[in-house]
Amino acid sequence: MTDKVSRWRITRRSFLKGVVISGTATALATQPGYKTPRARAQEAAPPEPGVTYAYTYCDNCNHVPKCGIKAVVKDGKVIGVEARENYPNSPLCAKGVATIQELYDPHRLLYPMKRTNPKGSADPGWQRITWDEAYDTIVAKLNGIKEKYGPEKVMFYCGDPKEPRPAMQRLAYTFGSPNYCNESSTCAWAPTLAAILTYGQGTMGANPTEKTKLCLLWSKNPAWSEPHLFGKLIKAKENGTKFIVVDPRVTPTVEALADIHLQLRPGTDGALALGMMNELINKGLYDQEFVANWVQGFDELKDYVRDFTPERAAEITGIPVDRIKAAVSLFGTEKPATWLGSASPTTHSSNAVQNHRGILAFMALTGNIDVEGGLTFPTHALPFDLFAGTPQFNRTTDLWPQIRDKRADTDRAPVWAHFFPEIQANFMPEYVKEGKIKAIVMAGGNAMMWPQPQEYQEALENMEFGVAADYYLRPWTHNYMDMVLPAAMPYERMAALAVFGRRVFLREPIIKPFGEAKPDWQWMMELGSRLVGPEEFFGGSEEKAVDAVLRFATGKGIEEFRGKPEGVFIAPPGPEQYRKYESGLLRNDGQPGFNTPSGKIEIYSSVLEEFGHDPLPTYKEPVESPFSTPELAKKYPLILNTGSRVPMYTHSKLRDMPILRNLMPVPIVRLHPDDAKARGIQAGDKVIVSSPHGQITVFAEVTNIVRPGAIDIFHGWPQADANKLVARQFDPISCFPAYKEGLCEVTKA
Ligand SMILES: Nc1nc2c(c(=O)[nH]1)N[C@H]1C(S)=C(S)[C@@H](COP(=O)(O)OP(=O)(O)OC[C@H]3O[C@@H](n4cnc5c(=O)[nH]c(N)nc54)[C@H](O)[C@@H]3O)O[C@H]1N2
Ligand SMILES: Nc1nc2c(c(=O)[nH]1)N[C@H]1C(S)=C(S)[C@@H](COP(=O)(O)OP(=O)(O)OC[C@H]3O[C@@H](n4cnc5c(=O)[nH]c(N)nc54)[C@H](O)[C@@H]3O)O[C@H]1N2
Ligand code: SF4
Ligand SMILES: [Mo]
């Protein structure tokens, strides 16, 4: 039941391109048991004299906990990379192979630098300085701001890199600032917030197991965004699991997995979920017993979705009504069913949390909650956070509660501020204008990731002091800073732990850092020692800090984890359990039920009601759309969709890696053949994409991957930043930007 029409109309060129790209990037991942030629050769023969193997991981895309790398080392140099055996995420995609090109890239940032030209100059005049001078300056500047305005005026920010987050959080709170934040302000935290509000805990879904009959893959393209997961899903498919894939595009994931493809208009996920619930209720396919016992707000929801017939959902989303009905009817027969969602597309919307809650509500009505093979919650999770920190180490247990009332985001993001210790970073321009933030310490930030990036660049420029650590000088961010610090790469750093369920891997350095690059944890411990005191920062030692995290979470010290590429399994106190809402294992107080105020799954959210939001997962049209702004749509008739992942790049990174750059040398817009023809545009033409908020120049790719009437553009190109087209229009609950909705037009340049 895949969209046959779009399938056979894929142009030969784009189809071939898709194959080539996914072939390079994902074929290895899709073949369980695949061994590279080198691995096969190694099995037959021992390593050459002088060659050793060492183990690390790839950090070239943002998923956690990332894929394993087996490095081939000779004379202190990494001469090859292999997929790591006995590692939960494996093998490597093309970006993983490119880590070796990154490591030896002559353009890396290798020394601390300070600017010598004033802010606002085209050239910052970077000048090399010593780490000592860097630390002395940072300490003097931050302490100056603390004395003059208070410690909360300093923002501590981690972008892409996940490993330094616990150390950065500790640095912020011990300094006295609650204003620690990270890139999850646009990524995993809105779906997490929706799940906390609805289910009482964060979840992005559960992978299918051998028991799973049906998997609802909602806005996820792991073929390109998580190749290691894609391999597991292919296996599930071979095992007989059926797949429903919700995606506006005909992706390689759709091609490989979908029994039913729901090809919706971007930004209309909430309407689809409501139409599906209407059908589920009317056909009596919902789990009446589960709903009666464990769901709050069923009656109110039933009233609300009465008008949301599948026909109305079809009209809003553009999906044929029969297909919506067929998808719902599968839930009546194929049990257990699971759901896998993504960190982003459903919440890159101006109705982010409510659209996403619609999906969670749908799953709740089907009753597949915490049943084996369904949408399970882990029974004995180790007490690490998502980024392998612990509340004790990060100091969210003792220090954060004392300083939280000084956080900058309480007025603008009250629901967010109620649940997360991290502040909502998306209002950085407002915080600076309002005098709430005056300085920033940044690790791996990228000003191009936000809508209307120039406002973030201006905010950075207007701060009294800014320092950023990175692998490279990134002018679009660093030109607005006072100082940059060179960060060591995974091959060169401890950085720090990978946690897969109850298996914990210590990541040890393989080679010495180049130049004066330092692991982020190391510079943070050294800076913390000078800024706050050596006793808080383990005398400046990264190893001692990692040891502390391990002890908090596992009771074991670092020595027990060293030299163990297979990781250390921390035995659980008992077997995995299901229907934990019956046994009291889901709630903090040990009572039966879910960890929400009512103890039930809150389709009707009492917390949202308290904060003045609609308590039901109500649907709102995108702020700019053919339905909400028909006049605007006459000038900008195409739906704008930015940031769908491409296999060869991650956000603003990797553009200069030779093996990747060849796969997509220039920024492109993907246009449906009908839309291209109507505009006289041919594949390869230089085109202007304009929206009510800005314009960029890119090259046209004409392809049936996209829906007619919708385009897609990858973000992170400095010469053509898609975020210039995106409005600073935020979801009222999570304050997420609407990257995946909006209006635009494409014309020949
Ligand atoms: N239009 C649009 N915008 C989007 C999105 C979209 O879909 N559409 N997606 C959003 C999402 S989901 C996300 S997660 C964000 C991502 O946004 P970012 O995380 O800001 O993006 P990156 O381009 O990965 O930038 C990370 C920077 O960190 C540096 N870096 C990498 N590793 C390390 C390290 O270990 N240490 C240090 N010190 N530096 C390091 C890199 O060199 C780079 O300069 O973008 C968001 N922006
Ligand atoms: N190669 C690569 N891998 C990455 C990254 C990267 O930059 N490059 N980034 C990493 C990060 S930070 C993240 S958050 C993940 C994201 O991982 P994914 O969410 O899997 O990736 P995306 O391609 O952003 O989005 C998935 C699909 O959502 C569809 N989509 C777009 N708009 C909508 C919509 O309105 N509704 C629905 N239902 N679907 C929509 C797109 O067509 C796309 O095929 O990927 C991670 N992996
Ligand atoms: S999917 Fe690719 S880029 Fe991401 S961690 Fe694995 S090898 Fe690296
Ligand atoms: Mo993300």
Short mmCIF file of N, CA, C and O in Angstrom, two decimals, residues 139-200:
data_model
loop_
_atom_site.label_atom_id
_atom_site.label_comp_id
_atom_site.label_asym_id
_atom_site.label_seq_id
_atom_site.Cartn_x
_atom_site.Cartn_y
_atom_site.Cartn_z
N VAL A 139 38.55 33.48 33.58
CA VAL A 139 38.25 33.61 35.01
C VAL A 139 38.03 35.08 35.37
O VAL A 139 37.05 35.44 36.04
N ALA A 140 38.91 35.96 34.87
CA ALA A 140 38.77 37.39 35.19
C ALA A 140 37.45 37.94 34.63
O ALA A 140 36.71 38.66 35.32
N LYS A 141 37.13 37.59 33.39
CA LYS A 141 35.91 38.12 32.78
C LYS A 141 34.66 37.60 33.50
O LYS A 141 33.75 38.38 33.81
N LEU A 142 34.62 36.30 33.74
CA LEU A 142 33.40 35.74 34.36
C LEU A 142 33.24 36.26 35.79
O LEU A 142 32.13 36.59 36.22
N ASN A 143 34.34 36.32 36.52
CA ASN A 143 34.23 36.83 37.89
C ASN A 143 33.84 38.31 37.89
O ASN A 143 33.09 38.76 38.77
N GLY A 144 34.32 39.05 36.89
CA GLY A 144 33.95 40.46 36.77
C GLY A 144 32.43 40.59 36.59
O GLY A 144 31.77 41.41 37.24
N ILE A 145 31.90 39.76 35.72
CA ILE A 145 30.45 39.82 35.46
C ILE A 145 29.67 39.38 36.70
O ILE A 145 28.65 39.97 37.06
N LYS A 146 30.20 38.37 37.37
CA LYS A 146 29.55 37.88 38.60
C LYS A 146 29.46 39.02 39.63
O LYS A 146 28.41 39.26 40.22
N GLU A 147 30.59 39.73 39.80
CA GLU A 147 30.60 40.81 40.80
C GLU A 147 29.70 41.96 40.40
O GLU A 147 28.97 42.51 41.22
N LYS A 148 29.73 42.30 39.13
CA LYS A 148 28.98 43.47 38.66
C LYS A 148 27.48 43.19 38.58
O LYS A 148 26.66 44.01 39.00
N TYR A 149 27.12 42.02 38.03
CA TYR A 149 25.69 41.78 37.75
C TYR A 149 25.12 40.55 38.45
O TYR A 149 23.92 40.36 38.53
N GLY A 150 25.97 39.62 38.83
CA GLY A 150 25.50 38.34 39.39
C GLY A 150 25.87 37.18 38.49
O GLY A 150 25.96 37.34 37.27
N PRO A 151 26.10 36.00 39.09
CA PRO A 151 26.59 34.84 38.29
C PRO A 151 25.59 34.37 37.26
O PRO A 151 25.98 33.78 36.24
N GLU A 152 24.30 34.63 37.47
CA GLU A 152 23.28 34.13 36.54
C GLU A 152 23.34 34.83 35.18
O GLU A 152 22.68 34.40 34.24
N LYS A 153 24.14 35.90 35.09
CA LYS A 153 24.25 36.60 33.78
C LYS A 153 25.16 35.85 32.83
O LYS A 153 25.34 36.25 31.69
N VAL A 154 25.78 34.78 33.30
CA VAL A 154 26.62 33.98 32.40
C VAL A 154 25.84 32.76 31.94
O VAL A 154 25.31 32.00 32.76
N MET A 155 25.76 32.60 30.63
CA MET A 155 25.10 31.43 30.04
C MET A 155 26.17 30.38 29.74
O MET A 155 27.25 30.70 29.24
N PHE A 156 25.85 29.13 30.06
CA PHE A 156 26.76 28.01 29.75
C PHE A 156 26.02 27.14 28.74
O PHE A 156 24.91 26.67 29.02
N TYR A 157 26.63 26.94 27.58
CA TYR A 157 25.88 26.33 26.47
C TYR A 157 26.68 25.21 25.79
O TYR A 157 27.84 25.40 25.44
N CYS A 158 26.05 24.05 25.63
CA CYS A 158 26.62 22.97 24.82
C CYS A 158 25.77 22.80 23.58
O CYS A 158 24.55 22.65 23.69
N GLY A 159 26.40 22.77 22.42
CA GLY A 159 25.66 22.49 21.18
C GLY A 159 25.70 21.01 20.88
O GLY A 159 25.42 20.18 21.74
N ASP A 160 26.10 20.72 19.67
CA ASP A 160 26.13 19.33 19.19
C ASP A 160 26.78 18.33 20.15
O ASP A 160 26.22 17.27 20.40
N PRO A 161 27.97 18.60 20.68
CA PRO A 161 28.60 17.55 21.48
C PRO A 161 27.80 17.23 22.74
O PRO A 161 27.41 18.13 23.48
N LYS A 162 27.54 15.95 22.93
CA LYS A 162 26.73 15.53 24.08
C LYS A 162 27.61 15.23 25.30
O LYS A 162 27.18 15.40 26.43
N GLU A 163 28.83 14.74 25.02
CA GLU A 163 29.67 14.27 26.13
C GLU A 163 29.98 15.36 27.15
O GLU A 163 30.00 15.09 28.34
N PRO A 164 30.24 16.60 26.73
CA PRO A 164 30.62 17.59 27.75
C PRO A 164 29.45 18.12 28.57
O PRO A 164 29.67 18.93 29.47
N ARG A 165 28.25 17.66 28.27
CA ARG A 165 27.11 18.29 28.96
C ARG A 165 27.15 18.17 30.48
O ARG A 165 26.94 19.16 31.18
N PRO A 166 27.41 16.97 31.02
CA PRO A 166 27.44 16.90 32.49
C PRO A 166 28.48 17.84 33.09
O PRO A 166 28.21 18.52 34.09
N ALA A 167 29.66 17.91 32.45
CA ALA A 167 30.73 18.76 32.99
C ALA A 167 30.34 20.23 32.89
O ALA A 167 30.60 21.03 33.80
N MET A 168 29.70 20.61 31.78
CA MET A 168 29.29 22.00 31.59
C MET A 168 28.20 22.38 32.61
O MET A 168 28.20 23.49 33.15
N GLN A 169 27.30 21.46 32.85
CA GLN A 169 26.22 21.73 33.80
C GLN A 169 26.79 21.95 35.21
O GLN A 169 26.41 22.87 35.92
N ARG A 170 27.76 21.11 35.55
CA ARG A 170 28.41 21.25 36.86
C ARG A 170 29.13 22.60 36.96
O ARG A 170 29.07 23.29 37.98
N LEU A 171 29.78 22.97 35.85
CA LEU A 171 30.50 24.25 35.81
C LEU A 171 29.53 25.41 36.06
O LEU A 171 29.80 26.31 36.86
N ALA A 172 28.38 25.37 35.38
CA ALA A 172 27.39 26.45 35.52
C ALA A 172 26.90 26.56 36.97
O ALA A 172 26.92 27.63 37.57
N TYR A 173 26.46 25.43 37.50
CA TYR A 173 25.79 25.49 38.80
C TYR A 173 26.76 25.79 39.94
O TYR A 173 26.42 26.50 40.88
N THR A 174 27.99 25.25 39.84
CA THR A 174 28.95 25.57 40.90
C THR A 174 29.38 27.04 40.81
O THR A 174 29.67 27.67 41.82
N PHE A 175 29.38 27.60 39.61
CA PHE A 175 29.69 29.03 39.46
C PHE A 175 28.53 29.88 40.01
O PHE A 175 28.71 31.03 40.38
N GLY A 176 27.34 29.30 40.02
CA GLY A 176 26.18 30.01 40.58
C GLY A 176 25.15 30.41 39.55
O GLY A 176 24.21 31.14 39.85
N SER A 177 25.31 29.92 38.30
CA SER A 177 24.34 30.30 37.26
C SER A 177 23.41 29.13 36.94
O SER A 177 23.88 28.04 36.60
N PRO A 178 22.09 29.34 36.98
CA PRO A 178 21.17 28.29 36.54
C PRO A 178 21.04 28.28 35.01
O PRO A 178 20.34 27.44 34.47
N ASN A 179 21.71 29.23 34.34
CA ASN A 179 21.47 29.41 32.92
C ASN A 179 22.39 28.55 32.07
O ASN A 179 23.17 29.03 31.23
N TYR A 180 22.25 27.24 32.30
CA TYR A 180 22.91 26.22 31.49
C TYR A 180 21.88 25.75 30.45
O TYR A 180 20.70 25.56 30.77
N CYS A 181 22.31 25.58 29.20
CA CYS A 181 21.37 25.11 28.18
C CYS A 181 22.12 24.39 27.07
O CYS A 181 23.36 24.35 27.08
N ASN A 182 21.39 23.83 26.16
CA ASN A 182 22.03 23.07 25.10
C ASN A 182 21.12 22.99 23.87
O ASN A 182 20.02 23.52 23.88
N GLU A 183 21.63 22.28 22.86
CA GLU A 183 20.94 22.22 21.57
C GLU A 183 19.67 21.37 21.64
O GLU A 183 18.86 21.40 20.71
N SER A 184 19.43 20.67 22.75
CA SER A 184 18.16 19.94 22.88
C SER A 184 16.98 20.91 22.95
O SER A 184 15.83 20.48 22.87
N SER A 185 17.25 22.20 23.08
CA SER A 185 16.20 23.22 22.99
C SER A 185 15.53 23.22 21.62
O SER A 185 14.49 23.85 21.44
N THR A 186 16.17 22.57 20.64
CA THR A 186 15.52 22.43 19.33
C THR A 186 15.38 20.97 18.95
O THR A 186 14.96 20.66 17.84
N CYS A 187 15.79 20.07 19.83
CA CYS A 187 15.90 18.67 19.40
C CYS A 187 15.05 17.75 20.27
O CYS A 187 13.83 17.74 20.14
N ALA A 188 15.65 17.04 21.18
CA ALA A 188 14.92 15.95 21.86
C ALA A 188 13.96 16.43 22.94
O ALA A 188 13.13 15.65 23.42
N TRP A 189 14.04 17.68 23.36
CA TRP A 189 13.30 18.04 24.58
C TRP A 189 11.80 18.31 24.37
O TRP A 189 11.03 18.16 25.30
N ALA A 190 11.38 18.72 23.18
CA ALA A 190 9.92 18.92 23.00
C ALA A 190 9.18 17.59 22.99
O ALA A 190 8.16 17.44 23.69
N PRO A 191 9.66 16.58 22.23
CA PRO A 191 8.98 15.28 22.35
C PRO A 191 9.07 14.71 23.77
O PRO A 191 8.12 14.05 24.23
N THR A 192 10.18 14.98 24.44
CA THR A 192 10.32 14.49 25.82
C THR A 192 9.29 15.18 26.71
O THR A 192 8.63 14.54 27.54
N LEU A 193 9.14 16.49 26.52
CA LEU A 193 8.17 17.24 27.31
C LEU A 193 6.75 16.72 27.06
O LEU A 193 5.97 16.50 28.00
N ALA A 194 6.43 16.48 25.79
CA ALA A 194 5.10 15.95 25.45
C ALA A 194 4.88 14.62 26.16
O ALA A 194 3.79 14.34 26.68
N ALA A 195 5.91 13.78 26.20
CA ALA A 195 5.76 12.46 26.83
C ALA A 195 5.67 12.58 28.35
O ALA A 195 4.90 11.86 28.99
N ILE A 196 6.43 13.49 28.92
CA ILE A 196 6.35 13.67 30.38
C ILE A 196 4.93 14.12 30.75
O ILE A 196 4.31 13.62 31.68
N LEU A 197 4.40 15.08 29.98
CA LEU A 197 3.05 15.58 30.27
C LEU A 197 2.00 14.48 30.12
O LEU A 197 1.03 14.42 30.87
N THR A 198 2.19 13.60 29.14
CA THR A 198 1.15 12.63 28.80
C THR A 198 1.34 11.30 29.52
O THR A 198 0.42 10.76 30.12
N TYR A 199 2.57 10.76 29.44
CA TYR A 199 2.85 9.45 30.03
C TYR A 199 3.53 9.53 31.41
O TYR A 199 3.76 8.52 32.06
N GLY A 200 3.96 10.73 31.79
CA GLY A 200 4.66 10.86 33.07
C GLY A 200 6.14 10.58 32.98
O GLY A 200 6.85 10.63 33.98
#
